[in-house]
């Protein structure tokens, strides 16, 4: 079963695909862009519209395929992976602009941490106990 707290959902060709930012996806993004920081820069300053579309379709297929790969790992009935060509054929450029928000949301959800802090004082100096779950 997938953790729905760490996914965004997009509809492609009338089918909903969860976008999940997994460790595997992180590694693929790092290979392609040299790191997550570079991904953000690439998406934001892409003046070349065609290149921007290529990057968004690649990211959508990568993140949507994470949920399919998880399903295929956990179930005998396998689902086919979503191809970049399918994303291109089943979407409009306007939808891809909206999908950039879903990509950002999936990445934020995939990297969020629950942090609790508690203030204590010892010898008059404040100490922070931080628990990361």
CSV table of C-alpha atoms in Angstrom, one decimal:
chain,number,residue,atom,x,y,z
A,1,UNK,CA,0.0,0.0,0.0
A,2,UNK,CA,1.3,3.4,-0.9
A,3,UNK,CA,1.8,6.3,1.4
A,4,UNK,CA,-0.8,8.9,0.2
A,5,UNK,CA,0.8,11.6,2.4
A,6,UNK,CA,3.7,11.9,0.0
A,7,UNK,CA,2.0,12.1,-3.4
A,8,UNK,CA,0.4,14.5,-5.7
A,9,UNK,CA,-2.1,13.3,-8.4
A,10,UNK,CA,-2.4,14.3,-12.1
A,11,UNK,CA,-4.9,13.1,-14.7
A,12,UNK,CA,-3.4,12.0,-18.0
A,13,UNK,CA,-5.8,10.9,-20.7
A,14,UNK,CA,-8.6,10.5,-18.2
A,15,UNK,CA,-6.5,8.3,-15.9
A,16,UNK,CA,-5.3,9.5,-12.5
A,17,UNK,CA,-1.6,8.9,-11.8
A,18,UNK,CA,-0.1,9.5,-8.3
A,19,UNK,CA,3.3,11.4,-8.5
A,20,UNK,CA,5.6,10.0,-5.9
A,21,UNK,CA,9.0,11.4,-5.2
A,22,UNK,CA,11.0,8.3,-4.2
A,23,UNK,CA,14.7,7.6,-3.6
A,24,UNK,CA,14.8,6.0,-7.0
A,25,UNK,CA,13.3,9.2,-8.6
A,26,UNK,CA,15.8,11.3,-6.7
A,27,UNK,CA,18.7,9.3,-8.1
A,28,UNK,CA,17.3,9.6,-11.6
A,29,UNK,CA,16.9,13.4,-11.2
A,30,UNK,CA,20.4,13.7,-9.8
A,31,UNK,CA,21.8,11.8,-12.8
A,32,UNK,CA,20.0,14.1,-15.3
A,33,UNK,CA,20.4,17.4,-13.6
A,34,UNK,CA,23.3,17.0,-11.2
A,35,UNK,CA,21.1,17.5,-8.1
A,36,UNK,CA,17.7,18.8,-7.0
A,37,UNK,CA,18.8,22.4,-6.8
A,38,UNK,CA,19.8,22.3,-10.5
A,39,UNK,CA,16.4,20.8,-11.4
A,40,UNK,CA,14.6,23.8,-9.9
A,41,UNK,CA,16.9,26.2,-11.8
A,42,UNK,CA,16.4,24.3,-15.0
A,43,UNK,CA,12.6,24.4,-14.8
A,44,UNK,CA,12.4,28.0,-13.7
A,45,UNK,CA,14.7,29.6,-16.2
A,46,UNK,CA,13.9,27.5,-19.3
A,47,UNK,CA,13.5,30.0,-22.0
A,48,UNK,CA,13.3,27.3,-24.7
A,49,UNK,CA,9.6,26.3,-24.6
A,50,UNK,CA,10.2,22.9,-26.4
A,51,UNK,CA,13.0,22.0,-23.9
A,52,UNK,CA,10.7,23.0,-21.0
A,53,UNK,CA,8.0,20.7,-22.3
A,54,UNK,CA,10.6,17.9,-22.7
A,55,UNK,CA,11.7,18.3,-19.1
A,56,UNK,CA,8.1,18.4,-17.7
A,57,UNK,CA,7.0,15.3,-19.7
A,58,UNK,CA,10.2,13.5,-18.5
A,59,UNK,CA,9.5,14.4,-14.9
A,60,UNK,CA,5.8,13.5,-15.1
A,61,UNK,CA,6.5,10.1,-16.5
A,62,UNK,CA,9.3,9.5,-14.0
A,63,UNK,CA,7.2,10.5,-11.0
A,64,UNK,CA,4.0,8.8,-12.2
A,65,UNK,CA,6.0,5.6,-13.0
A,66,UNK,CA,7.2,5.4,-9.3
A,67,UNK,CA,3.6,4.5,-8.3
A,68,UNK,CA,3.4,2.0,-11.1
A,69,UNK,CA,6.7,0.4,-10.1
A,70,UNK,CA,5.6,0.2,-6.5
A,71,UNK,CA,2.4,-1.5,-7.6
A,72,UNK,CA,4.3,-3.9,-9.8
A,73,UNK,CA,6.7,-4.7,-7.0
A,74,UNK,CA,3.9,-5.5,-4.6
A,75,UNK,CA,1.4,-7.2,-6.9
A,76,UNK,CA,1.4,-10.1,-9.4
A,77,UNK,CA,-0.9,-8.2,-11.8
A,78,UNK,CA,1.6,-5.8,-13.5
A,79,UNK,CA,0.7,-2.4,-15.0
A,80,UNK,CA,2.5,-0.9,-18.0
A,81,UNK,CA,4.8,2.0,-17.4
A,82,UNK,CA,3.8,5.5,-18.7
A,83,UNK,CA,6.0,6.6,-21.5
A,84,UNK,CA,7.1,10.2,-22.3
A,85,UNK,CA,5.4,9.8,-25.7
A,86,UNK,CA,2.1,8.8,-24.0
A,87,UNK,CA,2.4,11.9,-21.8
A,88,UNK,CA,3.0,14.1,-24.9
A,89,UNK,CA,0.1,12.6,-26.8
A,90,UNK,CA,-2.4,12.7,-23.9
A,91,UNK,CA,-1.8,16.2,-22.6
A,92,UNK,CA,-1.9,19.8,-23.8
A,93,UNK,CA,0.9,22.3,-23.2
A,94,UNK,CA,-1.6,24.2,-20.9
A,95,UNK,CA,-2.0,21.0,-18.7
A,96,UNK,CA,1.8,20.6,-18.5
A,97,UNK,CA,2.0,24.1,-17.0
A,98,UNK,CA,-0.4,22.9,-14.2
A,99,UNK,CA,1.6,19.7,-13.8
A,100,UNK,CA,4.7,21.7,-12.9
A,101,UNK,CA,2.8,22.6,-9.7
A,102,UNK,CA,2.0,18.9,-9.1
A,103,UNK,CA,5.7,18.0,-9.6
A,104,UNK,CA,6.7,20.6,-7.0
A,105,UNK,CA,4.1,19.4,-4.6
A,106,UNK,CA,5.2,15.7,-5.0
A,107,UNK,CA,8.8,16.8,-4.4
A,108,UNK,CA,7.9,18.8,-1.3
A,109,UNK,CA,5.8,16.0,0.1
A,110,UNK,CA,8.6,13.5,-0.6
A,111,UNK,CA,11.2,15.5,1.3
A,112,UNK,CA,9.2,16.9,4.2
A,113,UNK,CA,10.2,16.1,7.7
A,114,UNK,CA,8.1,16.2,10.9
A,115,UNK,CA,10.2,18.2,13.4
A,116,UNK,CA,9.3,18.6,17.1
A,117,UNK,CA,11.3,20.9,19.2
A,118,UNK,CA,11.2,21.4,23.0
A,119,UNK,CA,13.0,24.2,24.8
A,120,UNK,CA,14.9,23.3,27.9
A,121,UNK,CA,17.3,25.4,30.0
A,122,UNK,CA,20.4,24.2,31.7
A,123,UNK,CA,22.8,26.7,33.5
A,124,UNK,CA,20.7,29.5,32.0
A,125,UNK,CA,21.5,28.5,28.4
A,126,UNK,CA,18.6,27.4,26.2
A,127,UNK,CA,19.0,24.0,24.6
A,128,UNK,CA,17.0,22.6,21.7
A,129,UNK,CA,16.0,18.9,21.6
A,130,UNK,CA,15.0,18.2,18.1
A,131,UNK,CA,13.3,14.9,17.2
A,132,UNK,CA,13.1,14.1,13.5
A,133,UNK,CA,10.7,11.3,12.6
